[in-house]
Amino acid sequence: MTQLMDQWTRDAAAPFEGWDFSYLAGRMIEGEPPWSYLHLAKAAVAGAQDILDVATGGGEIFASLAPFPGLARAVEGYVPNLDVARRRLGPLGVEVFQGNTRSGMPFEDRTFDLVLNRHGGFRAAEMHRILQPGGVFLTQQVGGDNLADLVAAFGGRLAYPDNTLERVCADLTALGCEILKREDWRGSVTFLDVGALVYFLKAIPWVIEDFDVERHRGVLESLHRQLQAGEPLRFTYSRFLVQAVKA
């Protein structure tokens, strides 16, 4: 197991920037929801003028929606991602601000007619505040039960169990928004080797709190034996999508 531990340690230390998982190319197979967030976002961008991308990460997804018809802004709360996002989005005319919807964002009321959010935390009241009347909010979220089977394997607990389609729709409806689209999906993600899982857990630290190769060596070795026995490392993704319009 020494050689495996050395490899897992290298995987844990591999650089991760923005929201780029290219390091795992060929080592992880992800299911996809039946809807296309990109398709829906592109259609929404085409009909908007003042656009905000919330929790833009390294700007990877938002950049793919360019060119933008009018004013485009992005906001990111994780400081290491700010320079990454600014390098990527700046040439597209997008200014990137630091902030998040939980603590508040540096924009006036009724600034945007489209707010996008893919896999980022948000507060419904803040979305409502910055949207113009008739403005659209489109979000794809990671469900609160995401990877519950993986978390259980490590004896952990879910980080955001209340992040559900029902709660988000209820919060937006209470603010007077009309729900145009609501979708829910569960699918699989498969890791082809334990090192790929190690990299994934280091890159997304809220899945397994205080994840560490040495601390969780017993679980990792058990998962490796599972693979050797011909049983895949397959776990359950949870995603939901909401499109709402402000009255």
XYZ file of C-alpha atoms in Angstrom:
247
model
C 0.000 0.000 0.000
C 2.990 2.340 0.304
C 3.089 2.960 -3.431
C -0.643 3.677 -3.482
C -0.353 6.077 -0.562
C 2.413 7.940 -2.394
C 0.177 8.243 -5.466
C -2.808 9.397 -3.410
C -0.633 11.988 -1.695
C 0.473 13.298 -5.101
C -3.153 13.427 -6.254
C -4.110 15.360 -3.131
C -1.339 17.890 -3.779
C -2.090 18.374 -7.494
C -3.043 21.987 -8.312
C -6.682 22.950 -8.660
C -7.685 26.333 -10.104
C -11.051 27.916 -10.702
C -13.494 25.090 -11.396
C -11.283 23.085 -13.730
C -11.331 19.298 -13.289
C -9.273 18.501 -16.386
C -6.756 16.722 -14.115
C -9.336 13.940 -13.848
C -9.780 13.451 -17.590
C -10.260 9.736 -18.172
C -10.451 9.012 -14.442
C -14.027 10.100 -13.640
C -17.328 9.513 -15.470
C -20.145 11.935 -14.664
C -23.818 11.597 -15.457
C -25.621 14.672 -16.783
C -29.127 15.978 -16.037
C -31.705 15.665 -18.818
C -31.810 19.450 -19.209
C -28.914 21.599 -20.468
C -28.047 24.505 -18.203
C -25.815 25.945 -20.934
C -28.618 25.820 -23.494
C -31.043 27.537 -21.121
C -28.451 30.127 -20.070
C -27.524 30.959 -23.674
C -31.178 31.471 -24.554
C -31.640 33.720 -21.514
C -28.492 35.753 -22.314
C -29.704 36.329 -25.884
C -32.813 38.060 -24.531
C -31.148 40.117 -21.786
C -29.218 43.381 -21.480
C -27.843 43.620 -17.926
C -26.486 40.250 -16.814
C -24.878 38.986 -13.612
C -23.231 35.612 -13.035
C -23.214 34.717 -9.326
C -20.516 32.396 -7.916
C -18.710 32.442 -11.253
C -15.796 30.303 -9.977
C -12.997 30.778 -12.484
C -15.475 32.136 -15.035
C -15.350 28.932 -17.076
C -19.093 28.544 -17.652
C -19.895 32.255 -17.985
C -17.145 32.758 -20.563
C -18.742 30.082 -22.739
C -21.894 32.237 -22.988
C -20.102 35.179 -24.662
C -20.570 37.428 -26.540
C -22.917 39.350 -24.263
C -25.504 41.743 -25.737
C -25.123 44.416 -23.038
C -23.612 44.943 -19.598
C -22.187 41.737 -18.098
C -20.835 41.387 -14.580
C -19.729 38.472 -12.402
C -19.320 37.980 -8.681
C -17.217 35.418 -6.805
C -16.824 34.925 -3.067
C -13.798 32.593 -3.008
C -10.774 34.888 -3.106
C -8.329 32.509 -4.908
C -10.773 32.339 -7.825
C -10.944 36.112 -8.352
C -7.736 36.483 -10.365
C -8.567 33.364 -12.381
C -12.014 34.736 -13.252
C -10.675 38.207 -14.046
C -8.054 36.829 -16.420
C -10.660 34.789 -18.235
C -13.581 37.226 -18.253
C -11.790 40.574 -18.491
C -11.040 40.233 -22.224
C -14.756 39.572 -22.766
C -15.675 42.904 -21.169
C -16.884 41.344 -17.909
C -15.915 43.014 -14.632
C -15.571 40.572 -11.727
C -16.499 41.662 -8.202
C -15.793 40.025 -4.857
C -18.864 39.097 -2.864
C -21.627 36.550 -2.425
C -25.357 36.527 -1.982
C -25.244 35.392 1.623
C -23.324 38.436 2.846
C -24.637 40.816 0.183
C -23.379 41.961 -3.206
C -22.026 45.356 -4.315
C -24.901 46.237 -6.655
C -27.851 48.614 -6.461
C -31.422 47.387 -6.286
C -32.993 46.399 -9.620
C -29.689 46.419 -11.515
C -29.994 43.276 -13.652
C -32.617 41.747 -15.901
C -30.874 38.353 -15.800
C -29.055 36.666 -12.924
C -27.328 33.335 -13.511
C -26.056 30.950 -10.865
C -24.584 27.513 -11.446
C -23.717 25.451 -8.369
C -23.260 28.469 -6.105
C -24.913 29.255 -2.794
C -27.416 32.091 -2.855
C -30.009 33.922 -0.794
C -33.352 34.312 -2.511
C -33.963 37.770 -1.060
C -30.676 39.050 -2.491
C -31.531 37.643 -5.922
C -34.892 39.384 -5.720
C -33.308 42.680 -4.635
C -30.911 43.032 -7.561
C -33.358 41.846 -10.239
C -35.412 44.310 -12.230
C -39.184 43.712 -12.351
C -39.674 41.100 -15.043
C -36.084 39.960 -14.607
C -35.151 36.281 -14.728
C -33.182 34.192 -12.244
C -31.776 30.911 -13.573
C -29.934 28.531 -11.277
C -28.685 24.956 -11.371
C -28.006 23.751 -7.866
C -26.248 20.844 -6.194
C -28.930 19.129 -4.140
C -28.587 18.870 -0.387
C -28.446 15.065 -0.632
C -25.653 15.161 -3.228
C -23.161 12.306 -2.753
C -24.974 11.131 0.372
C -23.699 7.583 -0.224
C -20.094 8.810 -0.506
C -20.449 10.897 2.646
C -21.838 7.873 4.470
C -18.842 5.774 3.373
C -16.597 8.247 5.196
C -18.882 8.472 8.217
C -19.507 12.161 7.519
C -22.566 14.373 7.333
C -24.087 16.404 4.521
C -22.913 20.015 4.420
C -26.117 21.647 3.103
C -29.001 19.199 3.613
C -31.655 21.921 3.335
C -30.675 22.897 -0.223
C -33.672 21.363 -1.947
C -35.835 22.184 -4.943
C -38.877 22.538 -2.708
C -37.242 25.032 -0.347
C -35.746 27.186 -3.098
C -39.042 27.364 -4.972
C -40.896 28.186 -1.754
C -38.443 30.981 -0.902
C -38.705 32.552 -4.361
C -42.480 32.209 -4.463
C -42.774 33.896 -1.058
C -40.961 36.903 -2.515
C -43.501 37.132 -5.319
C -41.531 35.376 -8.056
C -43.216 33.141 -10.600
C -41.552 29.761 -11.113
C -41.185 29.183 -14.856
C -39.256 25.919 -14.708
C -38.367 23.428 -11.986
C -36.480 20.180 -12.542
C -34.939 17.573 -10.240
C -32.446 14.810 -11.115
C -30.293 12.127 -9.570
C -27.570 10.333 -11.491
C -24.196 8.728 -11.025
C -20.554 9.713 -10.837
C -17.931 6.972 -11.132
C -14.294 7.252 -10.088
C -12.026 4.887 -11.983
C -9.301 4.941 -9.316
C -9.108 6.033 -5.682
C -6.607 8.792 -6.505
C -9.237 10.471 -8.675
C -11.587 10.493 -5.696
C -8.807 11.925 -3.522
C -8.288 14.835 -5.929
C -12.042 15.427 -6.114
C -12.402 15.558 -2.329
C -9.471 17.940 -1.934
C -10.884 20.214 -4.631
C -14.352 20.275 -3.018
C -13.529 20.323 0.704
C -17.099 20.629 1.959
C -18.038 17.128 0.752
C -15.926 15.398 3.427
C -15.016 17.773 6.237
C -11.261 17.884 6.977
C -10.511 15.288 4.336
C -6.916 14.082 4.503
C -5.225 11.103 2.868
C -3.534 9.917 6.058
C -6.522 10.581 8.313
C -8.876 8.706 5.979
C -6.420 6.037 4.908
C -8.591 3.194 6.172
C -11.588 4.274 4.087
C -9.423 4.833 1.004
C -7.855 1.387 1.308
C -11.307 -0.153 1.703
C -12.467 1.614 -1.469
C -9.365 0.359 -3.293
C -10.186 -3.208 -2.279
C -13.724 -2.631 -3.546
C -12.308 -1.698 -6.935
C -10.015 -4.732 -6.973
C -13.056 -6.922 -6.325
C -14.664 -5.540 -9.474
C -17.142 -3.225 -7.767
C -17.050 0.307 -9.215
C -16.662 3.446 -7.118
C -20.069 4.778 -8.130
C -21.910 7.396 -6.115
C -25.032 9.526 -6.501
C -25.172 13.066 -7.837
C -28.158 15.274 -7.030
C -29.016 18.361 -9.112
C -31.993 20.644 -9.520
C -32.821 23.576 -11.741
C -35.052 26.597 -11.169
C -35.973 29.402 -13.557
C -38.021 32.188 -12.002
C -39.186 35.651 -12.993
C -39.592 38.621 -10.638
C -43.064 40.116 -10.645
